[in-house]
Coordinates of C-alpha atoms in Angstrom, one line a residue:
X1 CA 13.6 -26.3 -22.4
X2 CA 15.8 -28.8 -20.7
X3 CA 14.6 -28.6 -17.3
X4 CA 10.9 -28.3 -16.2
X5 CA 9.9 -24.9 -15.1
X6 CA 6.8 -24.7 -12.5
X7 CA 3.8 -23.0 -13.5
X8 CA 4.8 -20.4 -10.9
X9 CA 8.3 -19.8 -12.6
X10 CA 6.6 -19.3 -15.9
X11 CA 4.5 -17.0 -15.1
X12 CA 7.2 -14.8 -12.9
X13 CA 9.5 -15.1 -16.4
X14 CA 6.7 -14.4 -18.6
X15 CA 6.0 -11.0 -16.7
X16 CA 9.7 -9.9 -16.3
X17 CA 9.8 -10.0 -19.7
X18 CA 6.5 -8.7 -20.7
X19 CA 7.7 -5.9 -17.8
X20 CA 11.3 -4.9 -19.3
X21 CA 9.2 -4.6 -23.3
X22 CA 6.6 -2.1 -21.9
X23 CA 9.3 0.4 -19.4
X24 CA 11.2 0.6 -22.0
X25 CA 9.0 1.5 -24.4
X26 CA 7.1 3.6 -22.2
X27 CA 10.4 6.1 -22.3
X28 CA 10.5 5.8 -25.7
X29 CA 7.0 7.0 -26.4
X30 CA 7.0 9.7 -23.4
X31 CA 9.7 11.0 -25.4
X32 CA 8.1 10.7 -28.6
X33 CA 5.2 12.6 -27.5
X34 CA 6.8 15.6 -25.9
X35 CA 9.3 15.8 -29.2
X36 CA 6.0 15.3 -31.7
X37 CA 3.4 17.4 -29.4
X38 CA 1.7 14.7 -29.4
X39 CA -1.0 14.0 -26.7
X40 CA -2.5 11.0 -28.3
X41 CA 1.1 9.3 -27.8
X42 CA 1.5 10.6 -24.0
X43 CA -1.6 9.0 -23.9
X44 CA -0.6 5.7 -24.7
X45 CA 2.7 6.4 -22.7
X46 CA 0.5 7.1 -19.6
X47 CA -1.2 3.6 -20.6
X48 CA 1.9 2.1 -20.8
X49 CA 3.2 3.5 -16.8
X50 CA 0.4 1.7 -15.3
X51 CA 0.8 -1.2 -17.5
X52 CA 4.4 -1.3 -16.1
X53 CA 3.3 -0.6 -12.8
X54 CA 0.5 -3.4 -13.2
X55 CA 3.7 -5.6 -14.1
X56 CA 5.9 -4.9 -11.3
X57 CA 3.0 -5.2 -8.8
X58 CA 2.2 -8.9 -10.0
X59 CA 6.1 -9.8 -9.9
X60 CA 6.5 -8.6 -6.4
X61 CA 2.8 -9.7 -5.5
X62 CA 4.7 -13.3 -6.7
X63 CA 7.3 -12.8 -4.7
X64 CA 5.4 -12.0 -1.0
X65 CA 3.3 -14.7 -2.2
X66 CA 6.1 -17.1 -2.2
X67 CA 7.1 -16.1 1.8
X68 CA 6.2 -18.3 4.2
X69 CA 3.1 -16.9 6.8
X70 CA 4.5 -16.7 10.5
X71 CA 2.8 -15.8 13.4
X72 CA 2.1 -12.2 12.8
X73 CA 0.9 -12.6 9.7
X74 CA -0.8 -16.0 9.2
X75 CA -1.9 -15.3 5.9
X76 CA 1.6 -14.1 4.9
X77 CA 1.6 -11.5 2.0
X78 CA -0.8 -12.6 0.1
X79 CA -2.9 -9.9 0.3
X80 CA -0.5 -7.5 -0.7
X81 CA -1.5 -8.4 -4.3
X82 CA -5.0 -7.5 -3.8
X83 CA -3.9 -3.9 -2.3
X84 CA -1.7 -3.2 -5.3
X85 CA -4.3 -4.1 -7.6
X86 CA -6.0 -1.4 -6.4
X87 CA -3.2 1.0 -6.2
X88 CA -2.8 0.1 -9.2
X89 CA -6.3 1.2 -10.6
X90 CA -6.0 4.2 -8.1
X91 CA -3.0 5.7 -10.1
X92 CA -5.0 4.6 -13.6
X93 CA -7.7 6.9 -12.7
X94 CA -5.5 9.7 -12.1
X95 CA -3.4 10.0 -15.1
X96 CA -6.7 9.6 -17.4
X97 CA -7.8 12.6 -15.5
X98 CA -4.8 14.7 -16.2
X99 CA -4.9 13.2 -19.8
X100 CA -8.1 14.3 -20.7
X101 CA -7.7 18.0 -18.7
X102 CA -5.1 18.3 -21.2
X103 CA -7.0 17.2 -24.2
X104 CA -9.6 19.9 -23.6
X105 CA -7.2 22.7 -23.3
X106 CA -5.3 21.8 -26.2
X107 CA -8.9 21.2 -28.1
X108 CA -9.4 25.0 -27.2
X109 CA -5.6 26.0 -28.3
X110 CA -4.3 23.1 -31.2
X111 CA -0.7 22.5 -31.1
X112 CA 1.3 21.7 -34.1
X113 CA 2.4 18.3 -34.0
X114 CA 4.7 15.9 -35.9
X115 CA 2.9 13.5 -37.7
X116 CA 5.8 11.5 -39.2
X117 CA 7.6 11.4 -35.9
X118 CA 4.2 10.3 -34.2
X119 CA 3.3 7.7 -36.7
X120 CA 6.8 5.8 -36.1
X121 CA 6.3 6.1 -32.3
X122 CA 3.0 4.9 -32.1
X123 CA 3.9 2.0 -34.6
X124 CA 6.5 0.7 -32.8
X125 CA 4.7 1.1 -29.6
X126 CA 2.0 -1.3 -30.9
X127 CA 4.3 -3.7 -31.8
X128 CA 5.7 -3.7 -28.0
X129 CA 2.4 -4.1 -26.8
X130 CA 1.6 -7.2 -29.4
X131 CA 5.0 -8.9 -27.6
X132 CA 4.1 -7.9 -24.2
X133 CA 0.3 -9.3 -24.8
X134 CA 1.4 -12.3 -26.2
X135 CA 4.1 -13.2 -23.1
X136 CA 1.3 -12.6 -20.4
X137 CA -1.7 -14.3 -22.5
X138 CA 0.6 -17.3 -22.1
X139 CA 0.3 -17.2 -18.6
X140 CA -3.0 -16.5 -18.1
X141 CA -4.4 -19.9 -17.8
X142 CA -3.9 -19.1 -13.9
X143 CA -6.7 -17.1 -12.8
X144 CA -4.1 -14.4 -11.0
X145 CA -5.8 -11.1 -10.5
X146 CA -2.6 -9.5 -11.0
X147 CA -1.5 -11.0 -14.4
X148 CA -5.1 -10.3 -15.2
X149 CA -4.9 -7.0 -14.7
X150 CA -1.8 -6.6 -16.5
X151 CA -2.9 -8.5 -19.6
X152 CA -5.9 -5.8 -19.3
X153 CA -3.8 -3.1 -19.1
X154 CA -1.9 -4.0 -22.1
X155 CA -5.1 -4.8 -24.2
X156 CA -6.1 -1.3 -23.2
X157 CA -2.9 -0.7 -24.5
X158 CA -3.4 -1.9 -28.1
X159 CA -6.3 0.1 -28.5
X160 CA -4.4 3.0 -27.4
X161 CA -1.4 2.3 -30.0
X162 CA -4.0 1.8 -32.6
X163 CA -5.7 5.0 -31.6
X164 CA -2.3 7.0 -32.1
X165 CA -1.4 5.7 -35.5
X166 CA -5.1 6.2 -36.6
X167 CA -4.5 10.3 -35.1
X168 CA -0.8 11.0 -36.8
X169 CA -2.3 9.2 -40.0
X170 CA -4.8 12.0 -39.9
X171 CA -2.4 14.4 -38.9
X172 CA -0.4 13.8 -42.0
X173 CA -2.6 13.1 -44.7
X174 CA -5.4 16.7 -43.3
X175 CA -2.9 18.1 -40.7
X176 CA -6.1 18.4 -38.3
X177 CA -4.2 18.4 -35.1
X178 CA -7.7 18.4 -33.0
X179 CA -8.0 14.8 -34.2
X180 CA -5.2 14.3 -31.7
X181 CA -6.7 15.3 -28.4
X182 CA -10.2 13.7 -29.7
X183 CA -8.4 10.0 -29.4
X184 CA -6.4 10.8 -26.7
X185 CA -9.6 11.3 -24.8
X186 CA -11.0 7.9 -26.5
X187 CA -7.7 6.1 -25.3
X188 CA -8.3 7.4 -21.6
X189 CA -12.1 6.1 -21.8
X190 CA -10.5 2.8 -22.4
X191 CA -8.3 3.1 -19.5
X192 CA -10.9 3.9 -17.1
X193 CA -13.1 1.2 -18.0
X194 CA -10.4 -1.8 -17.1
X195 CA -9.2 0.6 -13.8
X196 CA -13.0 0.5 -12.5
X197 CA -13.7 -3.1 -13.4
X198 CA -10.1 -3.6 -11.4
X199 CA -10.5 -1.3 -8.6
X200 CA -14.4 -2.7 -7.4
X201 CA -12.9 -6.2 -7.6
X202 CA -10.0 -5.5 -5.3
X203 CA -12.0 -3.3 -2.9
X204 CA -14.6 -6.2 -3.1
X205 CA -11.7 -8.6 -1.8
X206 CA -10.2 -5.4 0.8
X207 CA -13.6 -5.1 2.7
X208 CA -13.6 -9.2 2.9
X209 CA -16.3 -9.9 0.5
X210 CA -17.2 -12.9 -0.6
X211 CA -15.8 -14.6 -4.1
X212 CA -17.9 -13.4 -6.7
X213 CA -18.2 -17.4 -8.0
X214 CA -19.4 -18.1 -4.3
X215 CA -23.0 -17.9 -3.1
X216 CA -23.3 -18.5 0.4
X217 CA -27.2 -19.3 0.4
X218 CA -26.6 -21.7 -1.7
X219 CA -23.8 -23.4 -0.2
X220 CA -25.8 -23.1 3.1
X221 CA -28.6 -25.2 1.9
X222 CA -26.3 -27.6 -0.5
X223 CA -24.3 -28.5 2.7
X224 CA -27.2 -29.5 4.3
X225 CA -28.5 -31.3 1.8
X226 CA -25.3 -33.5 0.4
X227 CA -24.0 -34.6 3.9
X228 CA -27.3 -36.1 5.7
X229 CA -26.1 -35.8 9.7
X230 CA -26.1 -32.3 8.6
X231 CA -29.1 -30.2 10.0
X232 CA -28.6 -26.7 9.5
X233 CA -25.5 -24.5 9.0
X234 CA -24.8 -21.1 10.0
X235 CA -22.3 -18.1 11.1
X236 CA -20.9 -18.5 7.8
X237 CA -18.0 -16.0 6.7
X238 CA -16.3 -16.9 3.9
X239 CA -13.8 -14.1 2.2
X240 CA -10.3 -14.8 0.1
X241 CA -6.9 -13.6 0.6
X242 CA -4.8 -13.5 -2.4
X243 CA -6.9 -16.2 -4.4
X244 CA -7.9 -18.7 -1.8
X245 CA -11.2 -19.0 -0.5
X246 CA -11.3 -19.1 3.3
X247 CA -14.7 -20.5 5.2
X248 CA -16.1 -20.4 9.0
X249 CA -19.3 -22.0 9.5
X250 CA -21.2 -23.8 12.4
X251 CA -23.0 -26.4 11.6
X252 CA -25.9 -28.6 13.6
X253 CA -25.3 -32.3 13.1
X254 CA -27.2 -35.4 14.6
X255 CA -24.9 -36.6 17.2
X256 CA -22.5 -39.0 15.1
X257 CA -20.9 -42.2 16.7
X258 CA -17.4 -41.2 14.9
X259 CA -17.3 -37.1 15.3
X260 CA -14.2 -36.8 13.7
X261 CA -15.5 -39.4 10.3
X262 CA -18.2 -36.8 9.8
X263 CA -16.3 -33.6 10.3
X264 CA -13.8 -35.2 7.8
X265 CA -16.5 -35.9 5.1
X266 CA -18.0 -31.9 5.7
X267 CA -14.2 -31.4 4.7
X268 CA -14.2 -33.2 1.4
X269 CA -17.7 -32.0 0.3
X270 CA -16.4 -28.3 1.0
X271 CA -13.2 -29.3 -1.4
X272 CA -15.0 -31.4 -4.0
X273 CA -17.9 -28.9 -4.4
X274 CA -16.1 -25.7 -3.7
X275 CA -12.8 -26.0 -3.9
X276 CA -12.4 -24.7 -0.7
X277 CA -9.1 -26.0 1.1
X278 CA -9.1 -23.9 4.2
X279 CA -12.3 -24.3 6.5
X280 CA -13.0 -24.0 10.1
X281 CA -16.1 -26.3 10.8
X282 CA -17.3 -25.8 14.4
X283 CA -20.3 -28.9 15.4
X284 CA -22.7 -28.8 17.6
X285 CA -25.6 -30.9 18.5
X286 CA -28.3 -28.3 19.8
X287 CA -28.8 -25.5 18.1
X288 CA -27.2 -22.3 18.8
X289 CA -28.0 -20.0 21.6
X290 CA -28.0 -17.2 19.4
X291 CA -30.4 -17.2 16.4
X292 CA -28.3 -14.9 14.4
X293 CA -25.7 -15.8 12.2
X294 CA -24.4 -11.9 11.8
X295 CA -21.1 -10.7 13.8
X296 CA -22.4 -9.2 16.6
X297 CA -20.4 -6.8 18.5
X298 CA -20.8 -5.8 22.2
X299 CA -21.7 -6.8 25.3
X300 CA -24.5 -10.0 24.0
X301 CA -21.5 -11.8 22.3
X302 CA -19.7 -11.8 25.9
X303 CA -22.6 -12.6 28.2
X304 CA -25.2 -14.2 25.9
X305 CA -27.8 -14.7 28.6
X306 CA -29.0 -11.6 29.9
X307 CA -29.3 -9.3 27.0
X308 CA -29.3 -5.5 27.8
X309 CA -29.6 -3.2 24.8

């Protein structure tokens, strides 16, 4: 490549591409399916709509990320990428459910299906998934929730290729059309395993949870310990917002003879150790009024001196 490319860039070319392979060969295997009768290839065509949609939600979860915050939104987008992750695994959920009601009906009733026709399909729909894998497993050496679901999705995606040559292999050699709803059920099992793993971790993020590669105990007592003015910390809330760790916490320092020196230094530990960038430090000397370090609503957190419950 002549000229350098940003990480960034990469990635956004990487899933364009990986994007255009898997809706178009989504059509091509919805088609497939409804010419063969084949459920095992809707299946992997259902797969292969969230794996698109997985795709497009990273490229435009990309884009808002790339707009600048302003005074409404002082985050910017960035959690827009975090809600369409769990669209995402929403719609996932869905289809398997629709998939599978159809498997059982058509266990009941078999369907002739077309194993030739099938077997071509599903073939070439593996090898779509093998490119599209490969383009976003370049990428992934950022730890984007959105390109990782998508690489998921199309992981899920081999299996469920593999699952439809295995069913129009058997279709041709026994003509057993059952064996065609039976993987079309496994296929959706794989599917809802990725779409839970996906949608817990992007509700986790929604209700402001805290990184999973975060304890706050911990952090609580290693604060105290690694910068020695520091006496105790509390009213910690720390959540993320796209992939950025954001941190409030109060902390109880000796009085220092340079204020700003020390609150510079509780800073850089907070980088160094935790690679937090954004924090909100708020010293004080005495400790606070309030014992609890929870979010209390009401009337106390306006008039802390006479409590009346």
């Amino acid at each position: 490549m002549a000229h350098a490319h940003t990480e960034k860039d990469g990635n956004h070319h990487r899933l364009l591409a990986a994007f255009a392979v898997t809706a178009g060969f989504m059509v091509i295997e919805i088609a497939g399916g409804l010419i063969s009768g084949s459920l095992a290839l809707l299946a992997d065509a259902g797969h292969m709509l969230t794996d698109a949609a997985a795709l497009l939600m990273a490229l435009l979860a990309m884009k808002f990320a790339r707009r600048k915050p302003d005074t409404r939104r002082t985050f910017g987008l960035l959690r827009l990428t975090t809600l369409a992750a769990f669209v995402n695994a929403l719609a996932l959920l869905v289809i398997t459910l629709l998939i599978v009601w159809e498997a059982v009906r058509r266990f009941m009733q078999p369907e002739p299906v077309a194993g030739g026709l099938m077997l071509s399909v599903a073939v070439a729909g593996l090898l779509a998934n093998l490119l599209s894998f490969w383009l976003l497993h370049r990428g992934s050496e950022e730890k984007n929730l959105n390109v990782r679901a998508a690489a998921l999705h199309v992981l899920g995606d081999l299996l469920g290729s593999v699952g439809a040559i295995i069913a129009a292999l058997i279709v041709m050699y026994t003509g057993w059309t059952p064996v065609d709803p039976i993987l079309s059920i496994l296929v959706s099992g794989l599917v809802v395993r990725s779409a839970w793993a996906l949608l817990k971790e992007s509700l986790h993020e929604l209700l402001e949870g805290t990184p999973a590669s975060i304890d706050v105990d911990k952090l609580k007592r290693a604060l105290t310990l690694g910068v020695p003015e520091v006496r105790n910390v509390h009213h910690v809330h720390l959540w993320q917002v796209g992939e950025r760790p954001v941190i409030t916490l109060h902390v109880q320092v000796i009085p220092p003879r340079d204020h700003d020196a020390l609150l510079h230094r509780i800073h850089a530990w907070l980088h160094e150790h935790y690679q937090i960038t954004h924090a909100t430090v708020q010293m004080e000397f005495q400790r606070c009024e309030t014992e609890d370090c929870e979010l209390t609503w009401g009337a106390s957190e306006h008039a802390p001196h006479h409590h009346h419950h």
